[in-house]
């Protein structure tokens, strides 16, 4: 079974300029994901898809392949990750045997662990699902979320006002680390979460989305603590 990791990393990030190659704890951000993907031993190829020559150079120096540069219309603010992965699969299939399984790995995933990638692969191959997605649980029940309306605080769902937390379903959010899927599903109209998808639950203390400077600062603090704890 042929497996490929695809790491999208466009050059035009707005809220944190050049965030995919900005130094994070001493090395370019994207290098963390590349290193973990390579160390997992799960992939026949670890491929970065980018429109940016500097990102391509950093990715190659970190051990990834960059066999092509992504076209501009797949590198703007409106390009979806599914379309980017589809393009990469098609590009790779021009020169190699098409992969059976494809893992989308986020470029800004410094807390990615090879063991989690292995868990995702095992869960997917043991199931009939199309996808396996990294998720983490919310720290509080989302069914008791509060919203502001005309300056007043109310519950989003008043029916849950008197329910105990333990009686509510646990809810999850995308951990923004990886998505395993069959190549056939990626290339079809069967999108993740709209076709059979299974969770790979990660501990909350190793999940941090990095979209803003505040996110970045918190992630660096978290990484420092994890390094000390795991040393």
XYZ file of N, CA and C in Angstrom:
693
model
N 0.847 -1.198 0.000
C 0.000 0.000 0.000
C 0.883 1.249 0.000
N 0.674 2.112 -0.981
C 1.517 3.304 -1.123
C 0.899 4.475 -0.370
N 1.684 5.093 0.502
C 1.197 6.216 1.299
C 2.035 7.462 1.021
N 1.366 8.584 0.958
C 2.029 9.870 0.699
C 1.532 10.905 1.697
N 2.445 11.687 2.239
C 2.091 12.846 3.054
C 2.153 14.087 2.175
N 1.131 14.900 2.248
C 1.082 16.155 1.488
C 0.940 17.301 2.479
N 1.886 18.233 2.430
C 1.915 19.370 3.357
C 1.730 20.653 2.552
N 0.554 21.257 2.585
C 0.340 22.526 1.879
C 0.981 23.691 2.631
N 1.653 24.560 1.912
C 2.312 25.708 2.559
C 2.422 26.848 1.554
N 1.413 27.674 1.501
C 1.454 28.791 0.545
C 2.247 29.952 1.134
N 2.666 30.850 0.273
C 3.514 31.942 0.721
C 2.780 33.174 1.201
N 1.469 33.270 0.949
C 0.772 34.527 1.186
C -0.004 34.630 2.475
N 0.481 34.046 3.566
C -0.249 34.161 4.833
C -0.315 35.617 5.265
N -1.491 36.037 5.747
C -1.733 37.452 6.031
C -1.557 37.807 7.510
N -2.238 37.077 8.398
C -2.242 37.471 9.814
C -0.883 37.273 10.471
N -0.161 36.245 10.037
C 1.220 36.048 10.492
C 2.072 35.902 9.235
N 2.637 36.998 8.744
C 3.379 36.939 7.486
C 4.499 35.896 7.517
N 4.572 35.115 6.432
C 5.612 34.095 6.249
C 5.604 33.059 7.374
N 4.422 32.783 7.922
C 4.375 31.940 9.117
C 4.854 30.518 8.867
N 4.745 30.035 7.643
C 5.154 28.654 7.386
C 6.654 28.436 7.520
N 7.439 29.502 7.363
C 8.887 29.361 7.520
C 9.439 30.284 8.601
N 8.575 30.949 9.321
C 9.020 31.773 10.443
C 9.637 30.872 11.516
N 10.747 31.304 12.138
C 11.387 30.456 13.150
C 10.462 30.205 14.348
N 10.345 28.949 14.710
C 9.565 28.535 15.873
C 10.448 27.624 16.709
N 10.817 28.075 17.887
C 11.673 27.296 18.776
C 12.944 26.832 18.058
N 13.520 27.749 17.258
C 14.831 27.475 16.696
C 14.858 26.868 15.308
N 13.698 26.576 14.712
C 13.698 26.059 13.348
C 12.439 26.523 12.624
N 12.476 26.551 11.296
C 11.294 27.009 10.556
C 10.065 26.206 10.946
N 8.939 26.887 11.042
C 7.715 26.230 11.482
C 7.433 24.944 10.697
N 7.522 24.992 9.376
C 7.181 23.828 8.576
C 8.094 22.639 8.848
N 9.303 22.905 9.322
C 10.252 21.824 9.562
C 9.771 20.853 10.630
N 8.972 21.348 11.586
C 8.465 20.475 12.639
C 7.566 19.386 12.048
N 6.670 19.768 11.173
C 5.768 18.799 10.561
C 6.535 17.847 9.647
N 7.461 18.373 8.862
C 8.244 17.530 7.963
C 9.040 16.505 8.756
N 9.703 16.971 9.802
C 10.533 16.076 10.612
C 9.711 14.934 11.206
N 8.544 15.250 11.720
C 7.730 14.225 12.356
C 7.169 13.248 11.328
N 6.780 13.758 10.165
C 6.288 12.877 9.105
C 7.381 11.912 8.661
N 8.592 12.410 8.489
C 9.700 11.556 8.074
C 10.047 10.534 9.150
N 10.079 10.963 10.394
C 10.474 10.060 11.474
C 9.445 8.965 11.717
N 8.205 9.193 11.284
C 7.161 8.195 11.501
C 7.417 6.912 10.711
N 8.111 7.020 9.576
C 8.351 5.859 8.731
C 7.105 5.348 8.026
N 6.058 6.152 7.996
C 4.781 5.713 7.427
C 4.645 6.013 5.948
N 5.493 6.898 5.423
C 5.239 7.455 4.104
C 6.303 7.066 3.085
N 5.829 6.739 1.887
C 6.754 6.533 0.774
C 7.339 7.862 0.317
N 6.536 8.920 0.424
C 7.010 10.257 0.064
C 6.389 11.288 0.999
N 7.167 12.290 1.364
C 6.675 13.443 2.116
C 6.840 14.647 1.202
N 5.715 15.197 0.760
C 5.712 16.201 -0.299
C 5.122 17.511 0.214
N 5.803 18.590 -0.045
C 5.283 19.930 0.252
C 4.767 20.538 -1.041
N 3.538 21.043 -1.009
C 2.982 21.752 -2.162
C 2.923 23.234 -1.815
N 3.649 24.034 -2.572
C 3.750 25.466 -2.313
C 3.867 26.234 -3.616
N 3.536 27.514 -3.539
C 3.702 28.415 -4.672
C 4.942 29.274 -4.506
N 5.672 29.067 -3.413
C 6.706 29.996 -2.971
C 8.090 29.345 -3.035
N 9.025 29.969 -3.762
C 10.354 29.387 -3.952
C 11.126 29.287 -2.641
N 10.978 30.273 -1.764
C 11.711 30.234 -0.493
C 11.185 29.110 0.403
N 9.862 28.946 0.435
C 9.294 27.842 1.209
C 9.772 26.514 0.638
N 9.816 26.406 -0.673
C 10.284 25.184 -1.313
C 11.717 24.876 -0.899
N 12.562 25.888 -0.853
C 13.957 25.693 -0.470
C 14.061 25.216 0.981
N 13.291 25.835 1.872
C 13.310 25.429 3.283
C 12.787 24.002 3.430
N 11.726 23.679 2.696
C 11.143 22.339 2.780
C 12.148 21.280 2.327
N 12.835 21.533 1.244
C 13.834 20.565 0.766
C 14.973 20.416 1.771
N 15.396 21.541 2.347
C 16.466 21.479 3.347
C 16.049 20.686 4.578
N 14.738 20.621 4.820
C 14.216 19.882 5.974
C 13.965 18.412 5.648
N 14.147 18.030 4.380
C 14.022 16.635 4.011
C 12.819 16.274 3.176
N 11.942 17.236 2.903
C 10.751 16.959 2.100
C 11.056 17.086 0.609
N 10.163 16.547 -0.197
C 10.223 16.736 -1.641
C 9.329 17.903 -2.035
N 9.775 18.660 -3.031
C 8.929 19.691 -3.650
C 9.058 19.491 -5.162
N 8.329 18.528 -5.705
C 8.514 18.181 -7.108
C 7.868 19.140 -8.095
N 7.059 20.066 -7.582
C 6.409 21.046 -8.466
C 6.035 22.251 -7.624
N 5.825 23.384 -8.282
C 5.302 24.575 -7.616
C 3.817 24.698 -7.932
N 3.054 25.010 -6.903
C 1.599 25.090 -7.041
C 1.204 26.317 -7.861
N 0.204 26.161 -8.705
C -0.259 27.280 -9.530
C -0.962 28.330 -8.672
N -0.975 29.559 -9.161
C -1.441 30.710 -8.381
C -2.885 30.589 -7.934
N -3.759 30.044 -8.762
C -5.171 29.998 -8.397
C -5.454 29.005 -7.271
N -4.462 28.187 -6.915
C -4.599 27.276 -5.781
C -3.771 27.755 -4.589
N -3.355 29.018 -4.628
C -2.539 29.555 -3.547
C -3.084 30.884 -3.030
N -4.362 31.168 -3.337
C -4.947 32.416 -2.840
C -5.776 32.148 -1.582
N -6.389 33.202 -1.048
C -7.130 33.097 0.207
C -8.370 32.220 0.105
N -8.814 31.953 -1.104
C -10.065 31.217 -1.286
C -9.853 29.762 -1.714
N -8.615 29.361 -1.902
C -8.335 27.991 -2.323
C -8.565 27.044 -1.149
N -9.318 25.980 -1.394
C -9.600 25.007 -0.345
C -8.510 23.957 -0.251
N -8.325 23.405 0.950
C -7.291 22.395 1.139
C -7.582 21.135 0.339
N -8.858 20.785 0.209
C -9.188 19.596 -0.573
C -8.724 19.752 -2.015
N -8.977 20.918 -2.597
C -8.555 21.157 -3.983
C -7.025 21.129 -4.098
N -6.349 21.631 -3.082
C -4.879 21.620 -3.093
C -4.359 20.184 -3.028
N -4.960 19.373 -2.170
C -4.546 17.969 -2.076
C -4.861 17.234 -3.377
N -6.029 17.482 -3.943
C -6.381 16.843 -5.213
C -5.355 17.180 -6.296
N -4.975 18.444 -6.368
C -3.985 18.867 -7.354
C -2.656 18.151 -7.136
N -2.250 18.042 -5.884
C -0.974 17.381 -5.584
C -1.014 15.906 -5.970
N -2.122 15.226 -5.658
C -2.242 13.811 -6.029
C -2.142 13.656 -7.541
N -2.817 14.512 -8.274
C -2.795 14.417 -9.744
C -1.398 14.705 -10.289
N -0.735 15.698 -9.709
C 0.623 16.029 -10.157
C 1.568 14.862 -9.900
N 1.474 14.265 -8.710
C 2.351 13.148 -8.374
C 2.063 11.931 -9.242
N 0.804 11.735 -9.577
C 0.406 10.553 -10.340
C 0.907 10.596 -11.781
N 1.402 11.760 -12.221
C 1.951 11.855 -13.569
C 3.283 11.121 -13.682
N 3.996 10.982 -12.537
C 5.344 10.416 -12.591
C 5.529 9.170 -11.735
N 4.561 8.863 -10.857
C 4.684 7.690 -10.000
C 3.367 6.926 -10.000
N 3.414 5.734 -9.430
C 2.181 4.985 -9.224
C 1.304 5.771 -8.260
N 0.047 6.008 -8.582
C -0.817 6.791 -7.694
C -0.860 6.192 -6.290
N -0.875 7.034 -5.265
C -0.907 6.518 -3.892
C -2.262 5.896 -3.566
N -2.254 5.029 -2.566
C -3.492 4.442 -2.066
C -4.066 5.285 -0.932
N -3.183 5.772 -0.076
C -3.591 6.574 1.076
C -2.808 7.880 1.083
N -3.498 8.945 1.429
C -2.881 10.272 1.458
C -3.173 10.916 2.800
N -2.132 11.485 3.408
C -2.299 12.189 4.674
C -1.996 13.668 4.465
N -3.008 14.494 4.595
C -2.807 15.934 4.625
C -2.238 16.292 5.989
N -1.085 16.917 6.012
C -0.468 17.377 7.259
C -0.350 18.896 7.202
N -0.799 19.543 8.247
C -0.754 21.001 8.289
C 0.691 21.482 8.488
N 1.050 22.561 7.796
C 2.414 23.086 7.898
C 2.687 23.700 9.256
N 1.640 24.185 9.908
C 1.800 24.818 11.227
C 1.304 23.868 12.308
N 2.008 22.744 12.450
C 1.621 21.717 13.429
C 2.850 21.297 14.231
N 3.379 22.194 15.070
C 4.604 21.857 15.808
C 4.409 20.794 16.877
N 3.157 20.478 17.211
C 2.896 19.458 18.229
C 2.507 18.117 17.615
N 2.676 17.996 16.307
C 2.425 16.737 15.619
C 3.339 15.657 16.185
N 2.785 14.453 16.348
C 3.555 13.325 16.860
C 3.415 12.139 15.908
N 4.538 11.440 15.678
C 4.522 10.277 14.802
C 3.541 9.227 15.304
N 3.433 9.070 16.617
C 2.518 8.078 17.184
C 1.069 8.397 16.828
N 0.732 9.673 16.761
C -0.636 10.060 16.390
C -0.895 9.778 14.910
N 0.110 10.024 14.085
C -0.024 9.689 12.668
C -0.245 8.188 12.492
N 0.512 7.390 13.238
C 0.353 5.937 13.188
C -1.043 5.539 13.659
N -1.524 6.165 14.731
C -2.857 5.867 15.239
C -3.917 6.176 14.184
N -3.751 7.304 13.508
C -4.700 7.669 12.467
C -4.722 6.668 11.327
N -3.532 6.240 10.902
C -3.446 5.251 9.827
C -4.093 3.938 10.251
N -3.780 3.488 11.458
C -4.343 2.220 11.939
C -5.868 2.285 12.023
N -6.383 3.405 12.510
C -7.831 3.544 12.648
C -8.516 3.562 11.279
N -7.898 4.257 10.334
C -8.504 4.335 9.006
C -8.523 2.967 8.332
N -7.389 2.276 8.365
C -7.306 1.007 7.655
C -8.130 -0.094 8.328
N -8.434 0.084 9.611
C -9.253 -0.905 10.316
C -10.744 -0.630 10.152
N -11.089 0.452 9.467
C -12.483 0.862 9.334
C -12.909 0.841 7.874
N -14.169 1.165 7.662
C -14.676 1.353 6.305
C -14.820 2.832 5.977
N -14.217 3.686 6.786
C -14.350 5.132 6.605
C -13.489 5.624 5.444
N -13.817 6.807 4.964
C -13.018 7.458 3.932
C -11.885 8.277 4.530
N -12.114 8.810 5.742
C -11.155 9.731 6.350
C -11.004 9.457 7.845
N -9.845 9.871 8.364
C -9.602 9.898 9.814
C -8.967 11.247 10.121
N -9.595 12.003 11.011
C -9.194 13.386 11.267
C -8.747 13.554 12.712
N -7.658 14.289 12.907
C -7.206 14.616 14.259
C -8.153 15.633 14.879
N -8.617 15.346 16.087
C -9.534 16.234 16.796
C -9.117 16.316 18.256
N -9.665 17.302 18.946
C -9.500 17.427 20.394
C -10.837 17.826 20.981
N -11.068 17.440 22.216
C -12.340 17.764 22.859
C -12.347 19.205 23.339
N -13.518 19.808 23.343
C -13.677 21.134 23.938
C -13.548 21.017 25.455
N -12.963 22.013 26.104
C -12.796 21.938 27.562
C -14.099 22.091 28.333
N -15.141 22.610 27.684
C -16.451 22.770 28.325
C -17.517 22.378 27.312
N -18.687 21.923 27.765
C -19.725 21.484 26.834
C -20.185 22.613 25.912
N -20.061 22.396 24.611
C -20.471 23.430 23.664
C -21.982 23.614 23.661
N -22.715 22.605 24.140
C -24.167 22.723 24.164
C -24.648 23.688 25.255
N -23.706 24.174 26.069
C -24.034 25.209 27.049
C -23.334 26.518 26.701
N -23.066 26.713 25.420
C -22.397 27.935 24.975
C -23.279 29.150 25.226
N -22.621 30.271 25.505
C -23.302 31.538 25.751
C -23.095 32.469 24.569
N -24.113 33.254 24.252
C -24.021 34.231 23.180
C -24.549 35.575 23.674
N -24.088 36.626 23.019
C -24.558 37.974 23.368
C -25.551 38.435 22.308
N -26.710 38.866 22.760
C -27.741 39.383 21.865
C -28.257 40.702 22.415
N -28.058 41.781 21.656
C -28.491 43.121 22.085
C -27.943 43.468 23.460
N -26.684 43.106 23.670
C -26.021 43.442 24.930
C -26.331 42.511 26.081
N -27.201 41.552 25.869
C -27.585 40.630 26.933
C -26.985 39.248 26.680
N -26.582 38.591 27.772
C -25.993 37.268 27.673
C -27.073 36.208 27.824
N -27.127 35.301 26.865
C -28.100 34.211 26.920
C -27.431 32.917 26.484
N -28.102 31.807 26.748
C -27.596 30.529 26.273
C -27.952 30.343 24.806
N -27.045 29.766 24.065
C -27.316 29.505 22.659
C -28.506 28.558 22.517
N -28.600 27.619 23.440
C -29.721 26.689 23.447
C -30.312 26.649 24.854
N -31.405 27.346 25.050
C -32.004 27.457 26.374
C -32.463 26.111 26.930
N -32.697 25.131 26.069
C -33.146 23.816 26.529
C -32.103 23.122 27.395
N -30.844 23.574 27.273
C -29.776 22.918 28.029
C -29.452 23.624 29.349
N -30.226 24.642 29.690
C -29.909 25.468 30.850
C -29.791 24.654 32.130
N -30.663 23.703 32.327
C -30.693 22.978 33.594
C -30.144 21.551 33.478
N -29.527 21.248 32.348
C -28.910 19.940 32.201
C -27.528 19.927 32.834
N -27.155 18.809 33.411
C -25.823 18.677 33.989
C -24.795 18.484 32.871
N -23.580 18.985 33.131
C -22.529 18.864 32.113
C -22.309 17.411 31.716
N -22.343 16.496 32.701
C -22.067 15.090 32.402
C -23.172 14.421 31.594
N -24.309 15.109 31.468
C -25.401 14.551 30.675
C -25.378 15.024 29.219
N -24.427 15.877 28.899
C -24.315 16.397 27.540
C -23.243 15.625 26.770
N -23.405 15.569 25.478
C -22.437 14.860 24.641
C -21.099 15.588 24.624
N -20.022 14.815 24.603
C -18.714 15.438 24.419
C -18.596 15.874 22.961
N -18.068 17.055 22.767
C -17.926 17.599 21.413
C -16.447 17.818 21.108
N -16.129 17.820 19.815
C -14.737 17.914 19.383
C -14.570 19.027 18.350
N -13.345 19.506 18.232
C -13.009 20.450 17.171
C -11.802 19.926 16.408
N -11.647 20.384 15.189
C -10.526 19.996 14.351
C -9.226 20.403 15.036
N -8.305 19.460 15.195
C -7.037 19.756 15.861
C -6.027 20.400 14.918
N -6.363 20.495 13.629
C -5.495 21.153 12.634
C -4.094 20.563 12.622
N -4.021 19.228 12.673
C -2.729 18.555 12.560
C -2.665 17.655 11.332
N -3.657 16.772 11.150
C -3.597 15.898 9.984
C -4.972 15.357 9.643
N -5.093 14.934 8.382
C -6.285 14.255 7.871
C -5.816 13.099 6.994
N -6.036 11.871 7.439
C -5.793 10.696 6.610
C -7.007 10.452 5.718
N -6.767 10.011 4.514
C -7.881 9.648 3.641
C -7.421 8.738 2.529
N -8.338 7.980 1.980
C -7.997 7.202 0.793
C -7.838 8.157 -0.382
N -6.918 7.850 -1.258
C -6.724 8.711 -2.427
C -8.002 8.793 -3.245
N -8.714 7.684 -3.307
C -9.959 7.661 -4.080
C -10.975 8.640 -3.497
N -11.054 8.710 -2.155
C -11.987 9.645 -1.515
C -11.547 11.088 -1.732
N -10.244 11.358 -1.588
C -9.747 12.713 -1.796
C -10.112 13.219 -3.196
N -10.007 12.337 -4.182
C -10.221 12.750 -5.561
C -11.690 12.768 -5.971
N -12.543 12.282 -5.106
C -13.970 12.222 -5.416
C -14.689 13.430 -4.806
N -15.987 13.402 -4.857
C -16.799 14.433 -4.211
C -17.132 14.082 -2.764
N -16.559 13.001 -2.255
C -16.829 12.577 -0.883
C -15.889 13.335 0.055
N -16.309 14.483 0.490
C -15.480 15.329 1.330
C -15.486 14.842 2.775
N -14.415 15.132 3.485
C -14.333 14.797 4.900
C -15.462 15.488 5.661
N -16.032 14.774 6.616
C -17.150 15.200 7.458
C -18.478 15.201 6.705
N -18.438 14.991 5.396
C -19.668 14.805 4.631
C -19.738 13.394 4.065
N -18.790 12.575 4.460
C -18.776 11.156 4.131
C -18.179 10.458 5.360
N -18.143 9.128 5.412
C -17.686 8.448 6.626
C -16.312 8.929 7.097
N -16.283 9.495 8.283
C -15.068 10.077 8.861
C -14.970 9.652 10.318
N -13.787 9.197 10.727
C -13.602 8.769 12.110
C -12.622 9.707 12.817
N -12.741 9.835 14.148
C -11.871 10.743 14.883
C -10.586 10.075 15.345
N -9.537 10.876 15.412
C -8.301 10.496 16.097
C -8.140 11.532 17.202
N -8.517 11.161 18.417
C -8.609 12.135 19.502
C -7.229 12.377 20.109
N -6.818 13.629 20.096
C -5.539 14.040 20.670
C -5.769 14.708 22.018
N -4.780 14.665 22.915
C -4.917 15.372 24.186
C -4.933 16.882 23.960
N -5.780 17.581 24.705
C -5.927 19.031 24.488
C -4.627 19.792 24.692
N -3.747 19.281 25.555
C -2.518 20.031 25.839
C -1.511 19.966 24.690
N -1.803 19.171 23.641
C -0.931 19.143 22.474
C -1.634 19.641 21.226
N -2.608 20.499 21.424
C -3.361 21.053 20.296
C -3.410 22.566 20.427
N -2.954 23.260 19.397
C -3.028 24.714 19.386
C -3.089 25.199 17.951
N -4.225 25.763 17.557
C -4.327 26.370 16.238
C -3.452 27.620 16.228
N -2.792 27.893 15.105
C -1.873 29.036 15.037
C -2.280 29.912 13.868
N -3.168 30.868 14.155
C -3.677 31.772 13.125
C -3.361 33.231 13.407
N -3.078 33.571 14.664
C -2.845 34.958 15.054
C -1.531 35.068 15.821
N -0.972 36.282 15.960
C 0.235 36.447 16.770
C 0.047 35.952 18.209
N -1.148 36.110 18.746
C -1.421 35.606 20.099
C -1.336 34.081 20.130
N -1.894 33.425 19.112
C -1.798 31.969 19.013
C -0.330 31.543 18.980
N 0.456 32.261 18.192
C 1.875 31.922 18.035
C 2.597 32.035 19.382
N 2.375 33.116 20.086
C 3.042 33.320 21.379
C 2.666 32.219 22.359
N 1.379 31.857 22.391
C 0.940 30.806 23.302
C 1.560 29.466 22.908
N 1.636 29.189 21.603
C 2.212 27.932 21.132
C 3.680 27.813 21.529
N 4.415 28.911 21.461
C 5.825 28.852 21.858
C 5.962 28.579 23.347
N 5.099 29.165 24.160
C 5.114 28.884 25.594
C 4.764 27.418 25.862
N 3.760 26.929 25.160
C 3.344 25.538 25.321
C 4.460 24.593 24.894
N 5.125 24.893 23.790
C 6.211 24.053 23.314
C 7.348 23.996 24.320
N 7.636 25.120 24.945
C 8.691 25.166 25.953
C 8.355 24.258 27.141
N 7.113 24.330 27.578
C 6.693 23.494 28.695
C 6.737 22.018 28.322
N 6.257 21.670 27.129
C 6.260 20.274 26.701
C 7.675 19.733 26.568
N 8.589 20.566 26.080
C 9.978 20.130 25.966
C 10.554 19.804 27.339
N 10.217 20.620 28.335
C 10.737 20.379 29.692
C 10.109 19.138 30.308
N 8.812 18.951 30.051
C 8.108 17.800 30.637
C 8.538 16.495 29.982
N 8.742 16.528 28.657
C 9.049 15.319 27.912
C 10.538 14.994 27.877
N 11.365 15.901 28.380
C 12.828 15.675 28.362
C 13.218 14.497 29.246
